[in-house]
mmCIF file of C-alpha atoms and ligand atoms in Angstrom:
data_model
loop_
_atom_site.group_PDB
_atom_site.id
_atom_site.type_symbol
_atom_site.label_atom_id
_atom_site.label_comp_id
_atom_site.label_asym_id
_atom_site.label_seq_id
_atom_site.Cartn_x
_atom_site.Cartn_y
_atom_site.Cartn_z
ATOM 1 C CA UNK A 1 10.050 27.908 16.981
ATOM 2 C CA UNK A 2 9.212 24.081 16.941
ATOM 3 C CA UNK A 3 5.965 23.023 15.508
ATOM 4 C CA UNK A 4 3.628 20.807 17.657
ATOM 5 C CA UNK A 5 2.877 17.557 16.718
ATOM 6 C CA UNK A 6 -0.887 16.558 15.785
ATOM 7 C CA UNK A 7 -1.971 13.291 16.468
ATOM 8 C CA UNK A 8 -1.846 12.384 12.441
ATOM 9 C CA UNK A 9 1.920 13.159 12.870
ATOM 10 C CA UNK A 10 2.301 9.592 14.553
ATOM 11 C CA UNK A 11 0.293 7.538 11.821
ATOM 12 C CA UNK A 12 3.154 6.011 10.502
ATOM 13 C CA UNK A 13 2.836 3.510 13.657
ATOM 14 C CA UNK A 14 -0.199 2.304 11.900
ATOM 15 C CA UNK A 15 1.911 1.064 8.944
ATOM 16 C CA UNK A 16 4.199 -1.077 11.404
ATOM 17 C CA UNK A 17 1.358 -2.383 13.475
ATOM 18 C CA UNK A 18 -0.514 -3.397 9.893
ATOM 19 C CA UNK A 19 2.499 -5.396 8.655
ATOM 20 C CA UNK A 20 3.273 -7.085 12.198
ATOM 21 C CA UNK A 21 -0.411 -7.985 12.320
ATOM 22 C CA UNK A 22 -0.009 -9.760 9.170
ATOM 23 C CA UNK A 23 2.428 -11.938 10.666
ATOM 24 C CA UNK A 24 0.657 -12.941 13.108
ATOM 25 C CA UNK A 25 -2.832 -13.698 11.783
ATOM 26 C CA UNK A 26 -3.415 -13.014 8.113
ATOM 27 C CA UNK A 27 -6.943 -12.311 8.527
ATOM 28 C CA UNK A 28 -5.986 -8.636 9.999
ATOM 29 C CA UNK A 29 -4.975 -7.850 6.346
ATOM 30 C CA UNK A 30 -8.333 -7.055 5.680
ATOM 31 C CA UNK A 31 -8.014 -3.970 7.751
ATOM 32 C CA UNK A 32 -6.173 -2.561 4.782
ATOM 33 C CA UNK A 33 -9.376 -2.057 2.861
ATOM 34 C CA UNK A 34 -9.445 0.985 4.994
ATOM 35 C CA UNK A 35 -6.016 2.324 3.655
ATOM 36 C CA UNK A 36 -7.472 1.576 0.174
ATOM 37 C CA UNK A 37 -11.054 3.497 0.813
ATOM 38 C CA UNK A 38 -10.145 6.366 2.601
ATOM 39 C CA UNK A 39 -7.933 8.118 0.195
ATOM 40 C CA UNK A 40 -10.322 7.645 -2.427
ATOM 41 C CA UNK A 41 -13.215 8.817 -0.332
ATOM 42 C CA UNK A 42 -11.453 12.110 1.186
ATOM 43 C CA UNK A 43 -10.257 12.944 -2.770
ATOM 44 C CA UNK A 44 -13.900 12.417 -3.862
ATOM 45 C CA UNK A 45 -15.657 14.457 -1.163
ATOM 46 C CA UNK A 46 -13.073 17.201 -0.808
ATOM 47 C CA UNK A 47 -11.476 17.370 -3.967
ATOM 48 C CA UNK A 48 -7.918 17.550 -2.446
ATOM 49 C CA UNK A 49 -5.258 15.446 -1.748
ATOM 50 C CA UNK A 50 -5.691 15.848 2.208
ATOM 51 C CA UNK A 51 -5.073 12.060 2.877
ATOM 52 C CA UNK A 52 -1.557 12.173 1.317
ATOM 53 C CA UNK A 53 -0.366 15.489 2.762
ATOM 54 C CA UNK A 54 -1.728 14.624 6.275
ATOM 55 C CA UNK A 55 -2.860 10.977 7.015
ATOM 56 C CA UNK A 56 -1.159 8.760 5.118
ATOM 57 C CA UNK A 57 0.961 6.195 7.451
ATOM 58 C CA UNK A 58 2.946 4.867 4.424
ATOM 59 C CA UNK A 59 3.800 8.377 3.112
ATOM 60 C CA UNK A 60 5.128 9.474 6.960
ATOM 61 C CA UNK A 61 7.008 5.829 7.388
ATOM 62 C CA UNK A 62 8.965 6.642 4.174
ATOM 63 C CA UNK A 63 9.739 10.069 5.392
ATOM 64 C CA UNK A 64 10.913 9.277 8.979
ATOM 65 C CA UNK A 65 13.081 6.252 7.873
ATOM 66 C CA UNK A 66 14.521 8.138 4.548
ATOM 67 C CA UNK A 67 14.506 11.697 6.281
ATOM 68 C CA UNK A 68 15.324 11.172 10.153
ATOM 69 C CA UNK A 69 16.744 7.916 10.255
ATOM 70 C CA UNK A 70 19.141 8.932 7.174
ATOM 71 C CA UNK A 71 18.324 5.897 5.154
ATOM 72 C CA UNK A 72 17.939 7.375 2.158
ATOM 73 C CA UNK A 73 20.476 8.269 -0.803
ATOM 74 C CA UNK A 74 18.353 11.411 -1.557
ATOM 75 C CA UNK A 75 18.756 11.680 -5.246
ATOM 76 C CA UNK A 76 16.468 12.536 -7.941
ATOM 77 C CA UNK A 77 14.666 10.050 -9.313
ATOM 78 C CA UNK A 78 15.187 9.118 -13.058
ATOM 79 C CA UNK A 79 13.166 11.213 -15.660
ATOM 80 C CA UNK A 80 11.362 8.193 -16.645
ATOM 81 C CA UNK A 81 10.271 7.324 -13.426
ATOM 82 C CA UNK A 82 8.378 10.561 -12.799
ATOM 83 C CA UNK A 83 7.019 10.517 -16.249
ATOM 84 C CA UNK A 84 2.989 10.514 -16.520
ATOM 85 C CA UNK A 85 3.680 7.035 -18.939
ATOM 86 C CA UNK A 86 5.218 5.484 -16.488
ATOM 87 C CA UNK A 87 2.956 6.465 -13.351
ATOM 88 C CA UNK A 88 -0.256 5.873 -15.725
ATOM 89 C CA UNK A 89 1.397 2.204 -16.795
ATOM 90 C CA UNK A 90 2.057 1.187 -13.136
ATOM 91 C CA UNK A 91 -1.452 2.274 -12.030
ATOM 92 C CA UNK A 92 -2.695 -0.027 -14.762
ATOM 93 C CA UNK A 93 -0.530 -2.818 -13.963
ATOM 94 C CA UNK A 94 -1.265 -2.447 -10.217
ATOM 95 C CA UNK A 95 -4.920 -2.671 -10.764
ATOM 96 C CA UNK A 96 -4.495 -5.577 -13.478
ATOM 97 C CA UNK A 97 -2.872 -7.396 -10.803
ATOM 98 C CA UNK A 98 -5.553 -6.294 -8.319
ATOM 99 C CA UNK A 99 -8.192 -7.745 -10.644
ATOM 100 C CA UNK A 100 -6.324 -11.115 -10.782
ATOM 101 C CA UNK A 101 -6.116 -11.416 -7.078
ATOM 102 C CA UNK A 102 -9.742 -10.732 -6.675
ATOM 103 C CA UNK A 103 -10.401 -13.445 -9.496
ATOM 104 C CA UNK A 104 -8.324 -16.235 -7.576
ATOM 105 C CA UNK A 105 -10.231 -14.873 -4.340
ATOM 106 C CA UNK A 106 -13.335 -15.492 -6.208
ATOM 107 C CA UNK A 107 -12.271 -19.237 -7.194
ATOM 108 C CA UNK A 108 -11.271 -20.086 -3.747
ATOM 109 C CA UNK A 109 -14.966 -18.829 -2.481
ATOM 110 C CA UNK A 110 -16.581 -20.811 -5.714
ATOM 111 C CA UNK A 111 -14.885 -23.936 -4.383
ATOM 112 C CA UNK A 112 -12.850 -24.083 -8.058
ATOM 113 C CA UNK A 113 -9.406 -23.517 -6.189
ATOM 114 C CA UNK A 114 -7.638 -24.335 -2.997
ATOM 115 C CA UNK A 115 -6.522 -22.101 -0.628
ATOM 116 C CA UNK A 116 -3.093 -20.895 -1.346
ATOM 117 C CA UNK A 117 -1.193 -19.883 2.066
ATOM 118 C CA UNK A 118 1.408 -17.908 0.485
ATOM 119 C CA UNK A 119 2.234 -14.498 0.400
ATOM 120 C CA UNK A 120 3.336 -13.244 -3.180
ATOM 121 C CA UNK A 121 6.018 -10.828 -3.271
ATOM 122 C CA UNK A 122 6.396 -8.539 -6.249
ATOM 123 C CA UNK A 123 4.002 -10.506 -7.723
ATOM 124 C CA UNK A 124 6.485 -13.490 -8.542
ATOM 125 C CA UNK A 125 7.802 -14.713 -5.363
ATOM 126 C CA UNK A 126 5.294 -16.860 -3.362
ATOM 127 C CA UNK A 127 6.392 -17.162 0.252
ATOM 128 C CA UNK A 128 4.997 -19.805 2.450
ATOM 129 C CA UNK A 129 2.759 -17.935 5.278
ATOM 130 C CA UNK A 130 0.739 -20.710 6.755
ATOM 131 C CA UNK A 131 1.942 -19.999 10.452
ATOM 132 C CA UNK A 132 -0.395 -16.733 10.033
ATOM 133 C CA UNK A 133 -3.093 -18.840 9.396
ATOM 134 C CA UNK A 134 -5.553 -20.190 12.229
ATOM 135 C CA UNK A 135 -8.689 -21.128 10.213
ATOM 136 C CA UNK A 136 -11.976 -19.013 9.745
ATOM 137 C CA UNK A 137 -15.252 -19.550 10.708
ATOM 138 C CA UNK A 138 -16.201 -18.180 7.204
ATOM 139 C CA UNK A 139 -15.559 -19.549 3.536
ATOM 140 C CA UNK A 140 -11.614 -19.786 2.799
ATOM 141 C CA UNK A 141 -12.187 -17.234 0.439
ATOM 142 C CA UNK A 142 -12.250 -14.727 3.183
ATOM 143 C CA UNK A 143 -8.574 -15.902 3.980
ATOM 144 C CA UNK A 144 -7.714 -16.115 0.134
ATOM 145 C CA UNK A 145 -8.472 -12.347 -0.196
ATOM 146 C CA UNK A 146 -6.535 -11.829 3.198
ATOM 147 C CA UNK A 147 -3.157 -13.553 1.844
ATOM 148 C CA UNK A 148 -3.753 -11.425 -1.423
ATOM 149 C CA UNK A 149 -4.188 -8.365 0.066
ATOM 150 C CA UNK A 150 -1.497 -8.623 2.533
ATOM 151 C CA UNK A 151 0.684 -9.483 -0.517
ATOM 152 C CA UNK A 152 -0.395 -6.010 -2.535
ATOM 153 C CA UNK A 153 0.379 -3.946 0.658
ATOM 154 C CA UNK A 154 3.722 -6.067 1.707
ATOM 155 C CA UNK A 155 4.543 -5.790 -2.125
ATOM 156 C CA UNK A 156 3.924 -2.069 -2.245
ATOM 157 C CA UNK A 157 5.959 -1.498 1.238
ATOM 158 C CA UNK A 158 8.837 -3.070 -0.399
ATOM 159 C CA UNK A 159 8.872 -1.006 -3.760
ATOM 160 C CA UNK A 160 8.239 2.002 -1.297
ATOM 161 C CA UNK A 161 11.661 1.036 1.081
ATOM 162 C CA UNK A 162 13.533 0.492 -2.123
ATOM 163 C CA UNK A 163 12.686 3.665 -4.079
ATOM 164 C CA UNK A 164 13.253 5.065 -0.547
ATOM 165 C CA UNK A 165 17.028 3.812 -0.448
ATOM 166 C CA UNK A 166 17.642 4.643 -3.707
ATOM 167 C CA UNK A 167 16.225 7.900 -4.280
ATOM 168 C CA UNK A 168 14.484 10.670 -2.284
ATOM 169 C CA UNK A 169 12.684 9.535 1.003
ATOM 170 C CA UNK A 170 8.791 9.663 -0.449
ATOM 171 C CA UNK A 171 9.750 8.445 -3.857
ATOM 172 C CA UNK A 172 6.988 6.043 -3.717
ATOM 173 C CA UNK A 173 4.777 8.856 -3.525
ATOM 174 C CA UNK A 174 5.484 9.681 -6.994
ATOM 175 C CA UNK A 175 4.294 6.447 -8.582
ATOM 176 C CA UNK A 176 1.897 5.307 -5.802
ATOM 177 C CA UNK A 177 -1.044 3.768 -7.491
ATOM 178 C CA UNK A 178 -3.412 5.372 -4.701
ATOM 179 C CA UNK A 179 -1.748 8.765 -5.057
ATOM 180 C CA UNK A 180 -2.078 8.587 -8.891
ATOM 181 C CA UNK A 181 -5.946 7.538 -8.558
ATOM 182 C CA UNK A 182 -6.325 10.613 -5.988
ATOM 183 C CA UNK A 183 -4.703 13.147 -8.362
ATOM 184 C CA UNK A 184 -6.902 11.919 -11.387
ATOM 185 C CA UNK A 185 -10.059 12.138 -9.181
ATOM 186 C CA UNK A 186 -8.948 15.751 -7.660
ATOM 187 C CA UNK A 187 -8.250 16.766 -11.345
ATOM 188 C CA UNK A 188 -12.079 15.902 -12.638
ATOM 189 C CA UNK A 189 -13.212 17.514 -9.308
ATOM 190 C CA UNK A 190 -11.695 20.630 -10.326
ATOM 191 C CA UNK A 191 -13.211 20.718 -13.411
ATOM 192 C CA UNK A 192 -16.803 20.239 -12.329
HETATM 193 S S1 SF4 B 201 1.026 9.031 -2.679
HETATM 194 FE FE1 SF4 B 201 0.574 7.198 -1.820
HETATM 195 S S2 SF4 B 201 1.777 6.645 0.017
HETATM 196 FE FE2 SF4 B 201 2.128 8.653 -0.748
HETATM 197 S S3 SF4 B 201 1.144 9.930 0.540
HETATM 198 FE FE3 SF4 B 201 -0.351 9.616 -1.194
HETATM 199 S S4 SF4 B 201 -1.238 7.513 -0.537
HETATM 200 FE FE4 SF4 B 201 0.177 7.966 0.545
#
């Protein structure tokens, strides 16, 4: 018998809406903090990966595109990509880049640096994104954070899509920094 869909089975739509909003007004990128905080809060409070298994919009989107839409080659990932050293190294790299983004945001808040109206893809390629910035009532640092955060979200989406095509649909979940962090939190909670 076909299982009835629940409301949370449609959360993949949230991913598409979020990425689209970032094209229209970069300040919507702030909403991405919800995706950052919710998995951590759920892991800390419940000690399980309920977010990954049930509510993650990104995971659902990759499963949908790679699975139902057949956009994945459905191959196994290379062993080095599923290894702990790679996953932890990627987490450290990701967090370091995140801190760098916060540092640059702080400089704009402090007036020591001009606002960069660009989205940086794969931490390297700066793409002009000025059309999505219409000014803010607050400090320009607010916009700088939005540009930086959207860069993080777009970069991780691109990596997720590339590994979805090359390997299995949800291969991104193997090395997703948020997944690695929630796994670590669950391990600590299990020992309590
Ligand atoms: S590992 Fe990352 S992308 Fe995958 S379900 Fe968990 S939070 Fe979402």
